[in-house]
XYZ file of C-alpha atoms in Angstrom:
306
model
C -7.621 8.374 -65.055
C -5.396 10.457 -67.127
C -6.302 14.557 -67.535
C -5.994 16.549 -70.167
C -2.957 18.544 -69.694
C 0.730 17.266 -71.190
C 3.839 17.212 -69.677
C 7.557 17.151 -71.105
C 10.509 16.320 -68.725
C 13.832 17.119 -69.358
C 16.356 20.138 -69.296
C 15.883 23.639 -71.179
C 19.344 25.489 -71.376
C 19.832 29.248 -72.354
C 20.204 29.350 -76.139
C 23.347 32.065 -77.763
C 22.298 31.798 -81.315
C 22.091 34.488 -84.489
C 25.660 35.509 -84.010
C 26.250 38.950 -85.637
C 30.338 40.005 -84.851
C 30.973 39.727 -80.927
C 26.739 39.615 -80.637
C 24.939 37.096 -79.514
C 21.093 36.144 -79.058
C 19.759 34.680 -76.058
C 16.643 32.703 -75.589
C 16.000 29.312 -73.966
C 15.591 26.068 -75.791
C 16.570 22.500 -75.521
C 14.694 19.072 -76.580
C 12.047 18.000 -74.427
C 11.435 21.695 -74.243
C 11.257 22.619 -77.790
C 8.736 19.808 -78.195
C 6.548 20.776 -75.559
C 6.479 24.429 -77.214
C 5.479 22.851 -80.755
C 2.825 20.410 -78.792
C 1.629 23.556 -76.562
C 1.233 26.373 -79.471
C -0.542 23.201 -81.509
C -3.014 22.033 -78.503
C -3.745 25.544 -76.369
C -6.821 24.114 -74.806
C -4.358 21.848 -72.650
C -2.276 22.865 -69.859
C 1.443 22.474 -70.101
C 3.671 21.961 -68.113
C 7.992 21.637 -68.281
C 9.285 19.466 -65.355
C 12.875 19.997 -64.716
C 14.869 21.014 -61.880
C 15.624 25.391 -61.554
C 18.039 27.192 -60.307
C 17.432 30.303 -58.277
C 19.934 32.645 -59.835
C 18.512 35.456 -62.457
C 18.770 33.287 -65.632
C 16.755 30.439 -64.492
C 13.459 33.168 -63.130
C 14.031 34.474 -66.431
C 13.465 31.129 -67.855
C 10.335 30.224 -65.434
C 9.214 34.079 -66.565
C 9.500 33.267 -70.241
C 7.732 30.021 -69.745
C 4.464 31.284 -67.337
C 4.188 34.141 -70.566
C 3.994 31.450 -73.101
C 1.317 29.371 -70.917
C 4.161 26.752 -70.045
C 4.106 25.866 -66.181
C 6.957 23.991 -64.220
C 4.067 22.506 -61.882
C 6.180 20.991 -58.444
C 9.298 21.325 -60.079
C 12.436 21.141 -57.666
C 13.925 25.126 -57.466
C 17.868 24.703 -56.419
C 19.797 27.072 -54.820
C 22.963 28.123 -55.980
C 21.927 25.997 -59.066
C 21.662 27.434 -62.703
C 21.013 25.920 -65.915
C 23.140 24.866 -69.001
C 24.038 26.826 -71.661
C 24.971 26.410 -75.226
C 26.017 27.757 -78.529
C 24.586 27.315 -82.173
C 27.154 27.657 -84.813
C 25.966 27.383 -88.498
C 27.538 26.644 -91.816
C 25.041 27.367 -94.023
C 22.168 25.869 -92.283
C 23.641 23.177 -90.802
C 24.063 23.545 -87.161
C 27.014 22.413 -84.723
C 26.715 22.842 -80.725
C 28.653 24.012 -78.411
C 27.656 23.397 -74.483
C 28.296 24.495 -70.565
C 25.877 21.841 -68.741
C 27.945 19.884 -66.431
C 26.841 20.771 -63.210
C 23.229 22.079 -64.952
C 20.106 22.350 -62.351
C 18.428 19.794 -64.595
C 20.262 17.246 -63.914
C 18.771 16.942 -59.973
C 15.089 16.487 -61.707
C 14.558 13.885 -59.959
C 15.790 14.862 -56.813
C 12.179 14.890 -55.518
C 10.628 11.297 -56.230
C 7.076 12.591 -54.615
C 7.561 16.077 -56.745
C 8.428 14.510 -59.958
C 5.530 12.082 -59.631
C 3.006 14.784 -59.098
C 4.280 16.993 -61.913
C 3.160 13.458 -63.761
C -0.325 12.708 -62.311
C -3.810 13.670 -64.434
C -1.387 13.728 -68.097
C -3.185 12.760 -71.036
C 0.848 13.141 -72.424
C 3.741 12.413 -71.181
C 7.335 13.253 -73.272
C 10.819 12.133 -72.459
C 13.881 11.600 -74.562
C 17.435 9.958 -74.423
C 18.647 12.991 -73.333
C 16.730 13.176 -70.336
C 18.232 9.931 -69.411
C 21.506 10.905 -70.329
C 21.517 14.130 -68.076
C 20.893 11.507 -65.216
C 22.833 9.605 -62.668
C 21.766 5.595 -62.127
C 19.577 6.014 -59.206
C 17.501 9.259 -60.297
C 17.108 7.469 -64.172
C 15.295 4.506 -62.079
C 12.999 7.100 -60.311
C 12.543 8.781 -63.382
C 11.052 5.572 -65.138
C 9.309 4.755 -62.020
C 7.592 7.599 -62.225
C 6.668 7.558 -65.907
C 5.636 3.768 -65.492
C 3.384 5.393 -62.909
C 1.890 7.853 -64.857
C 1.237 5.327 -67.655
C -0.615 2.883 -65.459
C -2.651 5.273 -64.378
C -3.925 5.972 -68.628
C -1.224 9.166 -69.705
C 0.204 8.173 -73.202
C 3.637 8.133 -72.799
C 5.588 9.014 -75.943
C 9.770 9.002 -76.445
C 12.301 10.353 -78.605
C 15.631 8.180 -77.846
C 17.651 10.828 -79.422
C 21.346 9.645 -79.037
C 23.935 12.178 -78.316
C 27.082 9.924 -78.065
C 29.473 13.191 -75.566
C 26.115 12.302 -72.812
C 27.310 8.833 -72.500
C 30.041 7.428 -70.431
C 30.015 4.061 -72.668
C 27.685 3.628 -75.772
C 26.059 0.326 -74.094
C 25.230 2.342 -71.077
C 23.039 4.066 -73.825
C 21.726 1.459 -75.336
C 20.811 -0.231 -72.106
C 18.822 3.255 -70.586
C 16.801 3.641 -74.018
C 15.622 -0.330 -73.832
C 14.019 0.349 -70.327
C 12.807 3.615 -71.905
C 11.348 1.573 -74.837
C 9.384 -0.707 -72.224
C 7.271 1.765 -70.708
C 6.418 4.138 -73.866
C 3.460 4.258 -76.242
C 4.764 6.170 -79.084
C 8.309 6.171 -80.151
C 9.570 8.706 -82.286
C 13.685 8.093 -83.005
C 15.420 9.677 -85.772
C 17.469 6.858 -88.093
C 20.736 7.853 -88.414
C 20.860 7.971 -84.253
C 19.400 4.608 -84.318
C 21.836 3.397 -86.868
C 24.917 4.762 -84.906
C 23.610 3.409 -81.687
C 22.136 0.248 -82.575
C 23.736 -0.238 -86.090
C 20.351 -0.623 -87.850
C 20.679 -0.687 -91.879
C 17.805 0.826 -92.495
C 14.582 2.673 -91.504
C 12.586 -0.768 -91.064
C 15.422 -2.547 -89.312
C 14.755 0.573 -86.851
C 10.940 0.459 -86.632
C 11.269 -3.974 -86.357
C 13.632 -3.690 -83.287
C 11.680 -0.720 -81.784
C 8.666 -2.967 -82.542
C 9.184 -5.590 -79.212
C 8.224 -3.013 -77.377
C 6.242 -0.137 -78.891
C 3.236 -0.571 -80.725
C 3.451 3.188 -82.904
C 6.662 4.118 -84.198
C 7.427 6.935 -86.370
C 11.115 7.246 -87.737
C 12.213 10.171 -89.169
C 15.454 10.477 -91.097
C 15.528 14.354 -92.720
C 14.499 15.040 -95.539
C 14.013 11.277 -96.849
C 10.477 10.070 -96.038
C 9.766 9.434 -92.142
C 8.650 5.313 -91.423
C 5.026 4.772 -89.872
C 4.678 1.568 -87.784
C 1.613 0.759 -86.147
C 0.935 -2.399 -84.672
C 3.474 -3.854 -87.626
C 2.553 -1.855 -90.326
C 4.510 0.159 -92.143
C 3.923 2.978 -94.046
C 6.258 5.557 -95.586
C 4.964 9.506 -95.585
C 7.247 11.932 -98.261
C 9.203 14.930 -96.371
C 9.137 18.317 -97.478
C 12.044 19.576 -99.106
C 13.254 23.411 -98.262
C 15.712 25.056 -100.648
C 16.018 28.092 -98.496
C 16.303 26.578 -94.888
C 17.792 28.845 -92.152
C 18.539 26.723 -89.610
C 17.688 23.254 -88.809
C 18.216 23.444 -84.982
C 14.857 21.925 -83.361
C 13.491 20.635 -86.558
C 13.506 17.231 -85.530
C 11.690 18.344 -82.234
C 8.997 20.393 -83.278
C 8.442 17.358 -85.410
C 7.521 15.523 -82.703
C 4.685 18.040 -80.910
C 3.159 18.546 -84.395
C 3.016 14.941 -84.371
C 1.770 13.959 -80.806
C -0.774 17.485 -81.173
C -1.989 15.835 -83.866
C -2.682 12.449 -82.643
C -4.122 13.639 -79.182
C -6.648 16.093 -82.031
C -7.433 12.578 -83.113
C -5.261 12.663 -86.510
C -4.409 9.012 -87.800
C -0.949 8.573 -88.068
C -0.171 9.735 -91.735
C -2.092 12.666 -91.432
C -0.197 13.299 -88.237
C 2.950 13.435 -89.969
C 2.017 14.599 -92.941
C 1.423 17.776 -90.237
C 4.308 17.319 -88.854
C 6.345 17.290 -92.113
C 4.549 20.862 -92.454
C 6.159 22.298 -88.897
C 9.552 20.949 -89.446
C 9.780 22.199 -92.572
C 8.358 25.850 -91.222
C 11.010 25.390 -88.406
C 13.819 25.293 -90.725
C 12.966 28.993 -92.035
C 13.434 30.612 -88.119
C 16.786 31.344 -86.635
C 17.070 29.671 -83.209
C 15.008 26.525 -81.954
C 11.677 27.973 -80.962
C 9.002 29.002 -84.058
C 6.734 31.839 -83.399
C 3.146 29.968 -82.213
C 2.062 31.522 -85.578
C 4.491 29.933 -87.661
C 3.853 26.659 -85.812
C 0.065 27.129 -85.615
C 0.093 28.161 -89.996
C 2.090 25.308 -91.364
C 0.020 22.641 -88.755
C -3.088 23.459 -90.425
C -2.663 24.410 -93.738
């Protein structure tokens, strides 16, 4: 039987971001990760936990150490030695962000190293998150275990949700991408893709071309596409909930994600699926006015409930 605790996999990288001159910030940030933060600061009576593979050098205990003092375990999480974690760079015109990134030989990408770990890390979740870049960070062999595991963890009752987002510079061929999200489609509850991925990756024309496909194997879908309205499916059907413009946005880096734990902290609070992203709507559109991926819990906690 599933607990009540919820669990993101993937890889968090050091953040640079609010370039001033030669001056950089640092934090830590990254998909899976900023989606767990947004699902953590919006459901604090649940443990958390970030599975991943660590490095032991001083930037990845200084990313353990910024996770334990934000409530965010790693659980049985492989630590690496002489491993370290990815890094990358936010560069913004206007608000618009473009990426720059170190993460070849990152410690993430040995997550599932540990079959027996990773499965543990997985056991007693009443939530389990994953995205297309999770499977993208991974080798053949370790993307099986990986889906193993989660196929595990679902038979055993954790709701097992999935963003595919589609970074095309992850992929050795696009159909390698398309092939890795399909078997990620088959074990997952609630999918949560973003259209114009879906359209470059699987040419969709629109919204409910997306949510039809995803349909064969997901029975809630919710397809967000900026700031035109985000596409409910649910069990077939559809329903279209309006986004929330910002004429002062910041910087859109995580938007997308923090989406997605407003979302899933709002269905697991037993919020239909409108009224889950009608919240969600709320947090992105908070997320836009911070610099850098992660919100304040504040921010995130504010624009969730009112």
């Amino acid at each position: 039987m599933a607990g009540n605790g919820v669990a993101s996999i993937g890889e968090c990288m050091l953040e640079l971001s609010g370039q001033t001159g030669t001056n950089w910030r640092m934090g830590f940030a990254g998909d899976t990760f900023n989606t767990l933060w947004a699902l953590h600061a919006l459901s604090q009576d649940r443990p958390a936990t970030y599975v991943s593979a660590f490095g032991d050098d001083p930037f990845s205990q200084g990313q353990i150490g910024f996770f334990a003092e934000n409530g965010i375990g790693i659980g049985s999480s492989p630590v690496i030695s002489g491993a370290r974690p990815g890094l990358y760079a936010i560069t913004l015109t206007g608000a618009e962000r473009s990426f720059t990134y170190w993460r070849g030989d990152a410690a993430a990408r040995q997550l599932a190293s540990d079959p027996a770990a990773l499965s543990k890390n997985l056991e007693n979740q009443a939530l389990v998150y994953f995205s297309g870049i999770t499977l993208a960070i991974l080798d053949d062999a370790a993307r099986a275990t990986l889906l193993s595991a989660v196929a595990k963890a679902r038979t055993a009752g954790s709701l097992i949700a999935f963003d595919p987002n589609y970074r095309p510079r992850l992929w050795r061929r696009r159909e390698d991408a398309q092939t890795a999200i399909v078997e990620a489609l088959a074990v997952t509850d609630i999918a949560l893709p973003t259209f114009p991925d879906e359209q470059m990756l699987f040419e969709d024309a629109t919204p409910q071309a997306t949510a039809e496909r995803l349909g064969q194997w997901v029975s809630e879908i919710v397809v967000k596409n900026g700031e035109q309205p985000a596409l409910i499916a649910k069990n077939g059907t559809l329903h279209d909930v309006p986004a929330i413009h910002v004429a002062a946005a910041i910087d859109t880096t995580g938007a997308g994600d923090s989406f997605n734990g407003a979302y899933l902290a709002a269905r697991l609070a037993g919020h239909g699926p409108q009224e889950a992203v009608r919240r969600a709507h709320r947090v992105a559109a908070a997320v836009v006015q911070v610099r850098g991926a992660l919100a304040p819990f504040d921010t995130l906690r504010t624009a969730f409930e009112n």
